[in-house]
mmCIF file of C-alpha atoms and ligand atoms in Angstrom:
data_model
loop_
_atom_site.group_PDB
_atom_site.id
_atom_site.type_symbol
_atom_site.label_atom_id
_atom_site.label_comp_id
_atom_site.label_asym_id
_atom_site.label_seq_id
_atom_site.Cartn_x
_atom_site.Cartn_y
_atom_site.Cartn_z
ATOM 1 C CA MET A 163 0.200 -0.050 0.007
ATOM 2 C CA SER A 164 1.210 3.289 -0.939
ATOM 3 C CA ASP A 165 1.868 6.203 1.755
ATOM 4 C CA GLN A 166 -1.039 7.894 -0.030
ATOM 5 C CA GLU A 167 -3.595 5.170 0.683
ATOM 6 C CA ASP A 168 -2.513 5.383 4.437
ATOM 7 C CA ASP A 169 -3.267 8.913 4.782
ATOM 8 C CA ILE A 170 -6.188 9.912 6.882
ATOM 9 C CA ILE A 171 -8.332 13.031 5.759
ATOM 10 C CA LEU A 172 -8.783 14.499 9.074
ATOM 11 C CA SER A 173 -12.469 16.751 7.644
ATOM 12 C CA GLU A 174 -13.336 13.172 6.813
ATOM 13 C CA LEU A 175 -13.593 11.699 10.491
ATOM 14 C CA ASP A 176 -16.362 12.409 12.756
ATOM 15 C CA ASN A 177 -15.858 14.480 15.673
ATOM 16 C CA GLU A 178 -14.908 11.184 18.080
ATOM 17 C CA GLU A 179 -12.658 9.606 15.591
ATOM 18 C CA LEU A 180 -10.904 13.311 14.964
ATOM 19 C CA VAL A 181 -10.304 13.961 18.548
ATOM 20 C CA GLN A 182 -8.857 10.363 18.869
ATOM 21 C CA GLN A 183 -6.649 11.213 15.835
ATOM 22 C CA MET A 184 -5.616 14.551 17.386
ATOM 23 C CA PHE A 185 -4.412 12.402 20.452
ATOM 24 C CA ASP A 186 -2.088 10.379 18.230
ATOM 25 C CA ASP A 187 -1.013 13.333 16.545
ATOM 26 C CA LEU A 188 -0.102 15.089 19.550
ATOM 27 C CA TYR A 189 1.304 12.092 20.787
ATOM 28 C CA ASP A 190 3.544 11.968 17.439
ATOM 29 C CA GLY A 191 4.114 15.873 17.519
ATOM 30 C CA LEU A 192 2.480 16.523 14.166
ATOM 31 C CA LYS A 193 2.265 20.344 14.794
ATOM 32 C CA GLU A 194 0.618 20.988 11.249
ATOM 33 C CA GLU A 195 -2.099 18.205 11.686
ATOM 34 C CA ILE A 196 -2.794 19.224 15.369
ATOM 35 C CA GLU A 197 -3.847 23.221 13.671
ATOM 36 C CA GLU A 198 -5.723 21.136 10.893
ATOM 37 C CA GLY A 199 -7.669 19.503 13.581
ATOM 38 C CA VAL A 200 -8.399 22.502 15.549
ATOM 39 C CA ASN A 201 -9.400 24.665 12.638
ATOM 40 C CA ILE A 202 -11.842 21.699 11.796
ATOM 41 C CA LEU A 203 -13.442 21.413 14.989
ATOM 42 C CA LEU A 204 -13.849 25.388 15.459
ATOM 43 C CA GLU A 205 -15.610 25.207 12.082
ATOM 44 C CA ARG A 206 -17.898 22.493 12.976
ATOM 45 C CA GLY A 207 -19.023 24.760 15.505
ATOM 46 C CA TRP A 208 -16.745 23.621 18.644
ATOM 47 C CA GLN A 209 -16.516 26.268 21.060
ATOM 48 C CA PRO A 210 -12.441 27.461 21.582
ATOM 49 C CA TYR A 211 -12.533 25.963 25.383
ATOM 50 C CA GLN A 212 -14.139 22.717 24.325
ATOM 51 C CA VAL A 213 -11.141 22.022 21.699
ATOM 52 C CA LEU A 214 -8.753 22.981 24.081
ATOM 53 C CA THR A 215 -10.075 20.774 27.289
ATOM 54 C CA GLU A 216 -11.157 18.042 25.045
ATOM 55 C CA ALA A 217 -9.075 17.559 22.270
ATOM 56 C CA LEU A 218 -5.675 19.264 22.968
ATOM 57 C CA VAL A 219 -5.629 19.070 26.984
ATOM 58 C CA GLY A 220 -7.232 15.545 26.480
ATOM 59 C CA GLY A 221 -4.191 14.345 24.338
ATOM 60 C CA MET A 222 -1.298 16.269 26.418
ATOM 61 C CA THR A 223 -2.601 14.477 29.481
ATOM 62 C CA ILE A 224 -1.644 11.159 27.851
ATOM 63 C CA VAL A 225 1.791 12.655 26.841
ATOM 64 C CA GLY A 226 2.278 13.891 30.343
ATOM 65 C CA LYS A 227 1.333 10.090 31.818
ATOM 66 C CA ASP A 228 3.664 8.791 29.567
ATOM 67 C CA PHE A 229 6.702 10.955 30.033
ATOM 68 C CA ARG A 230 6.256 10.488 33.820
ATOM 69 C CA ASP A 231 6.121 6.625 33.534
ATOM 70 C CA GLY A 232 9.424 7.127 31.356
ATOM 71 C CA ILE A 233 7.552 5.489 27.922
ATOM 72 C CA LEU A 234 8.195 9.257 26.554
ATOM 73 C CA PHE A 235 11.289 11.187 27.069
ATOM 74 C CA VAL A 236 12.302 14.768 26.568
ATOM 75 C CA PRO A 237 12.503 15.230 22.870
ATOM 76 C CA GLU A 238 9.458 13.607 22.031
ATOM 77 C CA VAL A 239 7.624 15.592 24.739
ATOM 78 C CA LEU A 240 9.165 18.927 23.633
ATOM 79 C CA LEU A 241 7.773 18.186 20.144
ATOM 80 C CA ALA A 242 4.198 17.165 21.344
ATOM 81 C CA ALA A 243 4.130 20.116 23.242
ATOM 82 C CA ASN A 244 5.554 22.372 20.420
ATOM 83 C CA ALA A 245 2.299 20.929 18.526
ATOM 84 C CA MET A 246 -0.149 21.613 20.996
ATOM 85 C CA LYS A 247 1.848 25.583 21.105
ATOM 86 C CA GLY A 248 0.540 25.177 17.339
ATOM 87 C CA GLY A 249 -3.341 24.420 18.395
ATOM 88 C CA MET A 250 -3.475 26.876 21.258
ATOM 89 C CA ALA A 251 -1.920 29.717 19.222
ATOM 90 C CA ILE A 252 -5.288 29.483 16.984
ATOM 91 C CA LEU A 253 -7.235 29.478 20.100
ATOM 92 C CA LYS A 254 -5.827 32.074 22.469
ATOM 93 C CA PRO A 255 -7.381 35.174 20.936
ATOM 94 C CA LEU A 256 -10.823 33.039 21.128
ATOM 95 C CA LEU A 257 -10.236 31.786 24.316
ATOM 96 C CA ALA A 258 -9.660 35.567 25.163
ATOM 97 C CA GLU A 259 -12.858 36.622 23.642
ATOM 98 C CA THR A 260 -15.342 33.946 25.100
ATOM 99 C CA GLY A 261 -13.730 34.441 28.416
ATOM 100 C CA ALA A 262 -13.308 30.896 29.012
ATOM 101 C CA PRO A 263 -12.265 29.960 32.694
ATOM 102 C CA ARG A 264 -8.527 29.687 33.419
ATOM 103 C CA VAL A 265 -7.178 26.851 35.762
ATOM 104 C CA GLY A 266 -4.939 28.985 37.360
ATOM 105 C CA THR A 267 -1.819 31.385 36.467
ATOM 106 C CA MET A 268 1.784 30.777 37.244
ATOM 107 C CA VAL A 269 4.998 33.049 37.077
ATOM 108 C CA ILE A 270 7.915 31.009 36.361
ATOM 109 C CA GLY A 271 11.527 31.390 35.729
ATOM 110 C CA THR A 272 14.835 30.191 36.294
ATOM 111 C CA VAL A 273 16.846 31.932 39.265
ATOM 112 C CA LYS A 274 19.628 34.218 39.294
ATOM 113 C CA GLY A 275 22.738 32.604 37.775
ATOM 114 C CA ASP A 276 21.465 30.038 36.325
ATOM 115 C CA ILE A 277 20.700 29.742 32.191
ATOM 116 C CA HIS A 278 19.319 26.345 31.732
ATOM 117 C CA ASP A 279 15.928 26.583 30.429
ATOM 118 C CA ILE A 280 14.822 23.362 29.087
ATOM 119 C CA GLY A 281 13.155 21.919 31.641
ATOM 120 C CA LYS A 282 11.537 25.289 32.616
ATOM 121 C CA ASN A 283 10.214 25.188 29.264
ATOM 122 C CA LEU A 284 8.886 21.850 28.962
ATOM 123 C CA VAL A 285 6.974 22.599 32.495
ATOM 124 C CA SER A 286 5.904 26.108 31.122
ATOM 125 C CA MET A 287 4.671 24.220 27.954
ATOM 126 C CA MET A 288 2.940 21.311 29.906
ATOM 127 C CA MET A 289 1.152 23.798 32.390
ATOM 128 C CA GLU A 290 -0.102 25.743 29.241
ATOM 129 C CA GLY A 291 -1.550 22.619 28.311
ATOM 130 C CA ALA A 292 -3.153 21.662 31.223
ATOM 131 C CA GLY A 293 -5.198 25.092 30.911
ATOM 132 C CA PHE A 294 -3.076 27.424 32.951
ATOM 133 C CA GLU A 295 -1.761 30.982 32.124
ATOM 134 C CA VAL A 296 2.023 30.661 32.322
ATOM 135 C CA VAL A 297 4.166 34.116 32.415
ATOM 136 C CA ASP A 298 7.593 32.958 31.846
ATOM 137 C CA LEU A 299 10.487 34.948 33.136
ATOM 138 C CA GLY A 300 13.446 33.454 31.110
ATOM 139 C CA ILE A 301 16.411 32.745 33.046
ATOM 140 C CA ASN A 302 18.979 34.168 35.583
ATOM 141 C CA ASN A 303 16.065 35.907 37.581
ATOM 142 C CA PRO A 304 17.456 38.056 40.561
ATOM 143 C CA VAL A 305 14.826 38.346 43.460
ATOM 144 C CA GLU A 306 13.240 41.969 42.342
ATOM 145 C CA LYS A 307 12.105 40.252 39.030
ATOM 146 C CA TYR A 308 10.269 37.664 40.667
ATOM 147 C CA LEU A 309 8.589 40.112 42.964
ATOM 148 C CA GLU A 310 7.920 42.728 40.270
ATOM 149 C CA ALA A 311 5.842 39.605 38.595
ATOM 150 C CA LEU A 312 4.115 38.570 41.325
ATOM 151 C CA GLU A 313 2.887 42.295 41.817
ATOM 152 C CA THR A 314 1.799 43.013 38.216
ATOM 153 C CA GLU A 315 0.448 39.377 37.112
ATOM 154 C CA ALA A 316 -0.913 38.509 40.401
ATOM 155 C CA PRO A 317 -0.706 34.834 39.749
ATOM 156 C CA ASP A 318 -1.469 31.929 42.037
ATOM 157 C CA ILE A 319 1.659 29.965 41.611
ATOM 158 C CA LEU A 320 5.266 31.595 41.458
ATOM 159 C CA GLY A 321 7.552 28.407 40.049
ATOM 160 C CA MET A 322 11.341 28.602 40.308
ATOM 161 C CA SER A 323 13.738 26.409 38.502
ATOM 162 C CA ALA A 324 17.552 25.808 39.389
ATOM 163 C CA LEU A 325 19.905 23.297 37.319
ATOM 164 C CA LEU A 326 23.293 23.839 39.518
ATOM 165 C CA THR A 327 23.829 22.645 43.382
ATOM 166 C CA THR A 328 25.619 26.725 43.472
ATOM 167 C CA THR A 329 22.213 28.396 42.171
ATOM 168 C CA MET A 330 19.277 26.054 44.114
ATOM 169 C CA PRO A 331 19.970 27.858 47.304
ATOM 170 C CA TYR A 332 18.998 31.256 45.718
ATOM 171 C CA MET A 333 15.212 29.829 45.844
ATOM 172 C CA LYS A 334 15.685 30.427 49.472
ATOM 173 C CA VAL A 335 16.644 34.380 48.920
ATOM 174 C CA VAL A 336 13.498 34.396 46.945
ATOM 175 C CA ILE A 337 11.194 32.905 49.562
ATOM 176 C CA ASP A 338 12.731 34.718 52.557
ATOM 177 C CA THR A 339 12.134 38.360 50.659
ATOM 178 C CA MET A 340 8.651 36.991 50.145
ATOM 179 C CA ILE A 341 8.162 36.398 53.916
ATOM 180 C CA GLU A 342 10.211 39.593 54.820
ATOM 181 C CA GLN A 343 7.693 41.400 52.676
ATOM 182 C CA GLY A 344 4.669 39.923 54.477
ATOM 183 C CA LYS A 345 3.505 38.015 50.838
ATOM 184 C CA ARG A 346 4.764 34.676 50.969
ATOM 185 C CA ASP A 347 1.217 33.357 51.989
ATOM 186 C CA ASP A 348 -0.701 35.046 49.031
ATOM 187 C CA TYR A 349 0.950 32.487 46.790
ATOM 188 C CA VAL A 350 1.761 29.009 46.085
ATOM 189 C CA VAL A 351 5.310 28.396 45.411
ATOM 190 C CA LEU A 352 6.257 25.249 43.710
ATOM 191 C CA VAL A 353 10.073 24.641 42.759
ATOM 192 C CA GLY A 354 11.840 21.702 40.580
ATOM 193 C CA GLY A 355 15.101 21.168 38.732
ATOM 194 C CA ALA A 356 17.546 18.156 38.688
ATOM 195 C CA PRO A 357 19.782 18.668 41.683
ATOM 196 C CA LEU A 358 16.565 19.543 44.104
ATOM 197 C CA ASN A 359 14.777 17.143 46.224
ATOM 198 C CA GLU A 360 11.760 17.186 48.387
ATOM 199 C CA GLU A 361 13.712 17.766 51.819
ATOM 200 C CA PHE A 362 15.403 20.684 49.915
ATOM 201 C CA GLY A 363 12.069 22.039 49.063
ATOM 202 C CA LYS A 364 10.775 21.848 52.369
ATOM 203 C CA ALA A 365 14.048 23.288 53.857
ATOM 204 C CA ILE A 366 13.848 26.537 52.108
ATOM 205 C CA GLY A 367 10.046 27.033 52.659
ATOM 206 C CA ALA A 368 8.456 25.950 49.356
ATOM 207 C CA ASP A 369 4.886 24.413 49.070
ATOM 208 C CA ALA A 370 6.210 21.601 47.205
ATOM 209 C CA TYR A 371 9.128 20.343 45.205
ATOM 210 C CA CYS A 372 7.880 18.856 41.541
ATOM 211 C CA ARG A 373 10.348 16.001 40.300
ATOM 212 C CA ASP A 374 8.895 16.651 36.644
ATOM 213 C CA ALA A 375 6.962 18.628 34.410
ATOM 214 C CA ALA A 376 4.068 16.237 35.144
ATOM 215 C CA VAL A 377 4.395 16.104 38.780
ATOM 216 C CA ALA A 378 4.154 20.142 38.380
ATOM 217 C CA VAL A 379 0.951 19.785 36.629
ATOM 218 C CA GLU A 380 -0.551 17.864 38.873
ATOM 219 C CA THR A 381 0.733 19.603 41.994
ATOM 220 C CA ALA A 382 -0.405 22.909 40.788
ATOM 221 C CA LYS A 383 -3.976 21.425 40.106
ATOM 222 C CA ASP A 384 -4.146 20.169 43.107
ATOM 223 C CA PHE A 385 -3.212 23.281 44.658
ATOM 224 C CA MET A 386 -5.880 24.956 42.584
ATOM 225 C CA ALA A 387 -8.685 22.580 43.557
ATOM 226 C CA ARG A 388 -7.523 23.213 47.306
ATOM 227 C CA LYS A 389 -7.937 26.782 47.052
ATOM 228 C CA HIS A 390 -11.518 26.624 45.042
ATOM 229 C CA ASN A 391 -12.507 24.255 47.926
ATOM 230 C CA LYS A 392 -11.304 26.682 50.567
ATOM 231 C CA LEU A 393 -13.315 29.849 49.023
ATOM 232 C CA ALA A 394 -16.204 27.822 48.549
ATOM 233 C CA ALA A 395 -16.695 26.719 51.951
ATOM 234 C CA GLY A 396 -15.945 30.419 52.886
HETATM 235 CO CO1 B1M B 457 24.618 22.253 32.406
HETATM 236 N N1 B1M B 457 25.132 21.600 33.921
HETATM 237 N N2 B1M B 457 26.133 23.879 32.651
HETATM 238 N N3 B1M B 457 24.538 23.193 30.548
HETATM 239 N N4 B1M B 457 23.695 20.772 31.910
HETATM 240 C C1 B1M B 457 24.138 20.232 34.491
HETATM 241 C C2 B1M B 457 22.783 20.868 35.270
HETATM 242 C C3 B1M B 457 25.294 19.187 35.008
HETATM 243 C C4 B1M B 457 24.220 18.411 36.090
HETATM 244 C C5 B1M B 457 26.004 18.599 34.004
HETATM 245 C C6 B1M B 457 27.070 17.791 34.555
HETATM 246 O O1 B1M B 457 28.199 18.252 35.236
HETATM 247 N N5 B1M B 457 26.742 16.527 34.970
HETATM 248 C C7 B1M B 457 25.978 20.344 35.692
HETATM 249 C C8 B1M B 457 25.652 20.946 37.264
HETATM 250 C C9 B1M B 457 26.330 20.265 38.286
HETATM 251 C C10 B1M B 457 26.025 20.520 39.778
HETATM 252 O O2 B1M B 457 25.687 21.732 39.909
HETATM 253 N N6 B1M B 457 25.970 19.710 40.360
HETATM 254 C C11 B1M B 457 25.969 21.549 34.909
HETATM 255 C C12 B1M B 457 27.170 22.411 34.742
HETATM 256 C C13 B1M B 457 28.275 22.359 35.745
HETATM 257 C C14 B1M B 457 26.882 23.711 33.857
HETATM 258 C C15 B1M B 457 27.980 24.692 33.791
HETATM 259 C C16 B1M B 457 28.360 25.477 35.004
HETATM 260 C C17 B1M B 457 29.249 24.317 32.837
HETATM 261 C C18 B1M B 457 30.223 25.399 32.575
HETATM 262 O O3 B1M B 457 30.202 26.133 32.061
HETATM 263 N N7 B1M B 457 31.095 24.779 32.993
HETATM 264 C C19 B1M B 457 27.096 25.443 33.287
HETATM 265 C C20 B1M B 457 26.549 26.703 33.652
HETATM 266 C C21 B1M B 457 25.671 27.793 33.100
HETATM 267 C C22 B1M B 457 24.959 28.593 34.023
HETATM 268 O O4 B1M B 457 23.897 28.293 34.272
HETATM 269 N N8 B1M B 457 25.202 29.654 34.695
HETATM 270 C C23 B1M B 457 26.392 24.873 32.182
HETATM 271 C C24 B1M B 457 25.438 25.099 30.859
HETATM 272 C C25 B1M B 457 24.944 24.139 30.084
HETATM 273 C C26 B1M B 457 24.469 24.604 28.347
HETATM 274 C C27 B1M B 457 24.253 26.008 28.415
HETATM 275 C C28 B1M B 457 25.335 24.135 27.565
HETATM 276 C C29 B1M B 457 23.255 23.727 28.441
HETATM 277 C C30 B1M B 457 21.965 24.399 29.158
HETATM 278 C C31 B1M B 457 20.804 24.838 27.625
HETATM 279 C C32 B1M B 457 19.717 25.442 28.190
HETATM 280 O O5 B1M B 457 19.019 25.072 29.269
HETATM 281 N N9 B1M B 457 19.368 26.046 27.282
HETATM 282 C C33 B1M B 457 23.287 22.785 29.741
HETATM 283 C C34 B1M B 457 22.673 21.330 29.696
HETATM 284 C C35 B1M B 457 21.828 21.391 28.570
HETATM 285 C C36 B1M B 457 22.857 20.853 30.885
HETATM 286 C C37 B1M B 457 22.487 18.896 31.206
HETATM 287 C C38 B1M B 457 23.411 18.418 30.319
HETATM 288 C C39 B1M B 457 20.781 18.757 30.543
HETATM 289 C C40 B1M B 457 20.227 19.599 31.397
HETATM 290 C C41 B1M B 457 18.542 19.626 30.957
HETATM 291 O O6 B1M B 457 18.100 20.382 30.206
HETATM 292 N N10 B1M B 457 17.856 18.536 31.113
HETATM 293 C C42 B1M B 457 22.769 19.013 32.654
HETATM 294 C C43 B1M B 457 22.999 17.342 32.830
HETATM 295 C C44 B1M B 457 21.728 16.477 33.356
HETATM 296 O O7 B1M B 457 20.817 17.203 33.657
HETATM 297 N N11 B1M B 457 21.639 15.511 33.020
HETATM 298 C C45 B1M B 457 23.411 20.069 32.910
HETATM 299 C C46 B1M B 457 16.976 18.106 30.637
HETATM 300 C C47 B1M B 457 15.416 18.799 31.375
HETATM 301 C C48 B1M B 457 14.123 18.317 30.592
HETATM 302 O O8 B1M B 457 15.511 18.127 32.551
HETATM 303 O O9 B1M B 457 16.197 20.329 33.180
HETATM 304 O O10 B1M B 457 15.733 18.350 35.203
HETATM 305 P P1 B1M B 457 15.350 19.415 33.903
HETATM 306 O O11 B1M B 457 14.074 19.645 34.240
HETATM 307 C C49 B1M B 457 13.047 18.757 34.432
HETATM 308 C C50 B1M B 457 12.740 18.708 36.446
HETATM 309 O O12 B1M B 457 13.906 19.147 36.906
HETATM 310 C C51 B1M B 457 11.672 19.671 36.476
HETATM 311 O O13 B1M B 457 10.977 19.348 35.291
HETATM 312 C C52 B1M B 457 11.635 19.388 34.213
HETATM 313 C C53 B1M B 457 11.268 18.686 32.856
HETATM 314 O O14 B1M B 457 10.540 17.372 33.601
HETATM 315 N N12 B1M B 457 11.729 20.973 36.662
HETATM 316 C C54 B1M B 457 11.297 21.618 37.231
HETATM 317 C C55 B1M B 457 12.992 21.744 36.166
HETATM 318 N N13 B1M B 457 12.602 22.896 36.315
HETATM 319 C C56 B1M B 457 11.565 22.889 37.100
HETATM 320 C C57 B1M B 457 10.592 23.724 37.758
HETATM 321 C C58 B1M B 457 9.649 23.528 38.294
HETATM 322 C C59 B1M B 457 8.877 22.465 38.366
HETATM 323 C C60 B1M B 457 9.765 21.321 37.755
HETATM 324 O O15 B1M B 457 8.822 24.887 38.777
HETATM 325 C C61 B1M B 457 7.552 24.600 39.243
#
């Protein structure tokens, strides 16, 4: 059979088949196919938020699980995240118009003295994939930069990344400054990076250490659910 005969025409699939196909395409990091799938669903009258949650976030959840379980590795996840970003770029302006609910907002950055950003970028993409608004401060962030972003962006979560044993103590500088300024309890602080561990996270006063991007998403969702339950309980 030729390749052409194997080709799947996305527009000929019914909605359920198309969403399943988009899960596969996201898993395989096929950006153009994901963009096409998103456009087809929108043309069929799907709300942008439904496309985001059912097709993209649904697909990314599978990617996240297989990444956590060691079935997928960083390059594949970056490709999947890139495909997802393609779909999200189409939905972003439409979501802003329709005012779809966001899961929450996170400000994230790599700490001062550290220029590693691959892990942080992966966390950002996975968080966006899970419906969070992410404000990425980039690399080499001094405490002032974090505090300024907390002020201007008013996020639910502050995420910090460090890959060096020499830069990870800087996370404590940021948290201590937040305490000094009476702002610590206004945010959930999540930290991550290869040299960290749970004990370190506790010792510096973070709310949680996240081993990888999938754990970061699960932990962030968990904290948001607790926050909403607290608000609902008054
Ligand atoms: Co650097 N480097 N590096 N490096 N580098 C390491 C970290 C190192 C372990 C290599 C080694 O020696 N074996 C070592 C650190 C040793 C130590 O401190 N104990 C090291 C060193 C020494 C250095 C330099 C000092 C080298 C030199 O110049 N002499 C230098 C430092 C520069 C600086 O930052 N000031 C340096 C430079 C670089 C490059 C620029 C070449 C490049 C970075 C490119 C970039 O990021 N754009 C680089 C790289 C690529 C690495 C390794 C090989 C890979 C890091 C990576 O991207 N991993 C790394 C060795 C290693 O880790 N195996 C190494 C993949 C990434 C997906 O994983 O970042 O762990 P990771 O992120 C994970 C989790 O940790 C977690 O989720 C992510 C996804 O699952 N996570 C978070 C991360 N951040 C999070 C934040 C969260 C939540 C979860 O917030 C909520």
